[in-house]
Amino acid sequence: MGASQTRSEHKHQHLADETGFSLEQVKNLHKRFQQLSGNEETIRELLDSVPALANNPIRKQIIEAFFDKRNQHHDEVGTCEEIGFEQFLMVMSHFRPPTLKTTVEEKEAMRREKLRFLFNMHDTDNDGTITLAEYRKVVEELLSKSGDIGQEAAKAIADAAMLEVASTNVPHMAPEDFYEGITFEHFEQILKGLEMETRMHIRFLDVGTTTMACGKSTS
Amino acid sequence: MQRCGYVHLWLLWSVSLICLTSGIASADGDVAPTHQDSQLEPPPESTSNWSQTEHGHGSVAITGIPVVTFKWHHVETPYLVALWILVAGLAKLVIEANHHVTSVIPESALLICFGFILGGMIWGADMVQTFKLTPTLFFFYLLPQVILDAGYSMPNKLFFSNMGAILIYAVIGTCWNAASLGLSLWGCHKGGAMGDLDIGLLQYLLFGSLIAAVDPVAVIAVFEQVHVNEVLFIMVFGESLLNDGVTVVLFNVFDAFVSLGGSGIDAVEIIKGIISFFVVAFGGSLVGFVFGLLISLLTRGTKNIQIIEPAFVFVLGYLAYLTAEMLSLSAILSIVFCGMCCQKYINANMDEKSVATVRYVMKVLANGSETIIFVFLGISAIDKSIWVWNTGFILLTLLFIFVYRIIGVFFLTWILNKFRLVPVEFIDQVIMSYGGLRGAVAYGLAAMLDDSKIKEKNLMISTTLIVVYFTVILQGITMKPLVNWLKVKRASATELTLIEKLQNKVFDHMLVAIEDISGQIGHNYMRDKWNHFEEKWMSRILMKPSARKTRDYVFNVFHQLNLKDAISYVAEGERRGSLEFVRNDTAFVDFKKKFADDFSEVMPDITADTSDDHGAMSGRDHVPSVSLEMHEQTMKSVRETEDINTHHLLQQHLYKGRKQHRHRYSRSHFDVNQDDGEVQEIFQRTMRNRLESFKSAKMGVAPPNKITKHIKKDQQQKISNGKSTDKSKSYYSGDEGWYLSSGFEASGGSYPFPMMATYRAGAGVANPAYMPDLDPMAPAQIPPWLAEAELDSGPVAPSQRAQLRLPWTPSDLRRLAPHRISIRSTDSFDDPPPTTPPPPPSHM
């Protein structure tokens, strides 16, 4: 028993070093992971275990992001059937907040990483561009909760947004050119104004509040 | 040089005007010596004065009927009020005329200086300060609208996500400022730094509490000129708003303590004071909240009185202020929360025009009274009777205020940073502590002090004034260089684009999802839950059902952008010298039909949405109002007169506001079906344009084409044959796309706003919607600008230029061939969504 405990301690320490979480946060997330997986080694299905997600219009994309190998920093592509704790943690690490100590370069790197995550989320077929069809899907999902707005509107919005990207990034498009989609560079360019580094993160608590969450997830 | 001349002229004029007013005031002093202190506000005597003069009229034996009588006293008070408002406005005009000065010295500082000059003149004329800022005037007539505006235009999401920090700064920070200043001054007094003063500890604390608060008026005035990042701004701004409430409460508590006297204070009283602090603060907020809901509810049912519905916002907002004041709760907090609560619902409930009215009137009132406040702050200084100099007291106050503000901010931030997700950076802290500007609230409170209880009231007033001048003028001037020098993160100046807004939305949902998955209950989770609650209950009660439909944020943004495009489209037509295409009735009937064909089945949702919008809009036209009716009449006459010349039309368009313009523009050609509002049409048209131009971007080049009128005629014939179905559309869509894309290409670089650019160049020249309809009439009917564009290969006609250098090589054809096939799935935007993902791009 004791041996296994120290082993998991080690493992957690290792994960903490790798992802930048503190040991407590890793432990907390591990608890949560076990809840979600039902004490299995891996998670196959996120949607059912997190009922709160039902309200989220873009839940599909987010869940897909968890099963996406591109978000694991291993230069692999494709999706996996199931994710272990390490993968789970890796995805979570994209949402780590910066601290006072992070330098400017680190912040820039974080920003890129977050952007990359977002980009990967939209770029479902992993060809390096968010094509119009892909983007339309995003917008459709985004608007799916406000039922009064039809799919056509979603499409039109996606098209307009795409047009915007095209015109900002390729101002001198020749008539025969064809804007095939948003590349990562364009994506970065267009979202320059968003304060990504101060926004795309959530609070990972050091102390366990998972008891509250526990009640919810089992309910 | 010439502008300088102008400025001098203005200055001269306003000065002479001021002399006139002060002359009148002095004359008034001669005529009615009892009326010495005629202030901006009708003082109690003025009514008696009024009746007195009335009496006078009665008693004078009438020897004959006077043709003209000079009844100055009859109009005196309102006349002076109006004159002062005029003077303040002129002052602002003069000051704003010098951009190079206002870019260095903030406007508020200049206004105060202007006040000095004015005050000097009045003093010179009267030898007594006739006008000054009285607490009643300030708190009842000048402050509410400024605060209401601040609350109404508060970015709610930002505010609530930084709520904790703002509250800490506003409550604890203010208490700390008050206590530390009071105690330190008292200590220095005991140490003998100020000589002989009759101020006790409680009085010091009272003074500390009145001067503790950062002033929203001053802060907004300075900070809106330096565009700091939004978090920093909301911190300073939110703090200044809330701590005004806090400082008034503190002031009242200490005032009560002072009246009780040192001996009457025991533990019970102190506890009562603390309790009252919370009751006053939260009670005030609650009153504001209730009134906010009341406004929202009321505007829900004002469909039939749209002309006066904006007034409800102001009246109820003011009532919220007065009610809180009546219940001795915090009036400032009340009106802030009132504005914050109602903003969302009234914007959705009220008509678009009413919302614009509210927004503008709010700004007019707030900006106006802000100007008056600063001018009067300056004027108030020129009064020998209030100045009591005590070097020790004044300098120590300045020093302590500055130092304790810094200590307070840094200490509180240090604590906050332990809990904040995104820590407040060092530089931001510096700006926050430096942004501790004091202003009119402090002065108003100081003027409210009771001199029977506080012997050194005048010393406190003069110290307050000096603090205000020091902070507003000196710190205000140095703020901008400091922000530049420290390289404070600035707000991005550009407007958010559609894609950014979409991504923002994605963010929100994503963060919630991640919190859900990771099992954390954080801000996002809370916000999401609140949003759900709000949507489910509050919106249902407070919002019109029709307003609820079109409420989706992203959709609204899209809608706005489309409207903008449509407007710029017309502007483009005007710029080119003709509105022929707008005016052409037949063309529009066709156009309309075409779109009805294309879109009615395709986008029933949108049509429904917009017509909802539009039901309201066209209903509005019948609101009895002189201006509107006149407007309608002119429109009718325009419609009836068949051959009105282009210049006339152009003028009509040019001299109308944007809104009206759009409105008129629809009226002139939409006699057929008045139920379909103009926005629907604009919306559809721009949507079509977007789709087309996008399609073109997707498709690349069209089939081989020689752009002549023949082709257009061909198309036209197809359309006029009634084959404007989707099929014919896709048949020549490549052609259209070609126009658009070329316009797009040429314009993209030169116009700052990419989407507008599309319409300026592309749509204007060869809009597929218009060309076919216009052409067949006769070559002569081609609008001049259009014809010109076809001939001219300059910047106006990018398509022409593009045509000439269009590479049409076999290789291109090859490249396109698979493309055209592959495009089939995404070809028509009217098709159901493609089930298969689009093929990988074949080139580029």
Coordinates of N, CA, C and O in Angstrom, one line a residue, chain B residues 182-184 186-187 189-190 199-207 254 258:
Chain B
G182 N -6.8 60.7 8.7 CA -7.3 61.3 9.9 C -6.4 61.2 11.0 O -6.0 62.1 11.7
L183 N -5.9 59.9 11.2 CA -5.1 59.7 12.4 C -3.7 60.4 12.2 O -3.2 60.9 13.2
S184 N -3.2 60.3 11.0 CA -1.9 60.9 10.8 C -1.9 62.4 11.0 O -1.0 63.0 11.7
W186 N -4.0 64.0 12.8 CA -4.2 64.2 14.2 C -2.9 64.1 15.0 O -2.5 64.9 15.8
G187 N -2.1 63.1 14.6 CA -0.8 62.9 15.2 C 0.1 64.1 15.0 O 0.7 64.6 15.9
H189 N -0.8 67.0 14.4 CA -1.4 68.1 15.1 C -0.9 68.1 16.5 O -0.4 69.1 17.1
K190 N -1.0 66.9 17.1 CA -0.5 66.7 18.5 C 1.0 67.0 18.5 O 1.5 67.6 19.5
I199 N -9.2 71.5 16.0 CA -9.7 70.3 15.4 C -9.4 69.1 16.3 O -8.3 68.9 16.7
G200 N -10.5 68.3 16.6 CA -10.3 67.1 17.4 C -10.1 65.9 16.5 O -10.1 66.0 15.3
L201 N -9.9 64.8 17.2 CA -9.6 63.6 16.4 C -10.8 63.2 15.5 O -10.6 62.9 14.3
L202 N -12.0 63.4 16.0 CA -13.2 63.0 15.2 C -13.3 63.9 14.0 O -13.6 63.5 12.9
Q203 N -13.0 65.2 14.2 CA -13.1 66.1 13.1 C -12.0 65.7 12.0 O -12.3 65.8 10.8
Y204 N -10.9 65.3 12.5 CA -9.9 64.8 11.5 C -10.4 63.6 10.8 O -10.2 63.5 9.6
L205 N -11.0 62.7 11.5 CA -11.5 61.5 10.8 C -12.6 61.9 9.8 O -12.7 61.4 8.7
L206 N -13.4 62.9 10.2 CA -14.4 63.3 9.3 C -13.8 63.9 8.0 O -14.2 63.6 6.9
F207 N -12.8 64.7 8.2 CA -12.1 65.3 7.1 C -11.5 64.2 6.2 O -11.6 64.2 5.0
F254 N -19.4 59.6 10.5 CA -18.5 60.5 11.3 C -19.2 61.8 11.6 O -18.9 62.4 12.7
V258 N -19.5 63.3 15.2 CA -19.0 64.6 15.6 C -20.2 65.3 16.4 O -20.0 66.0 17.4

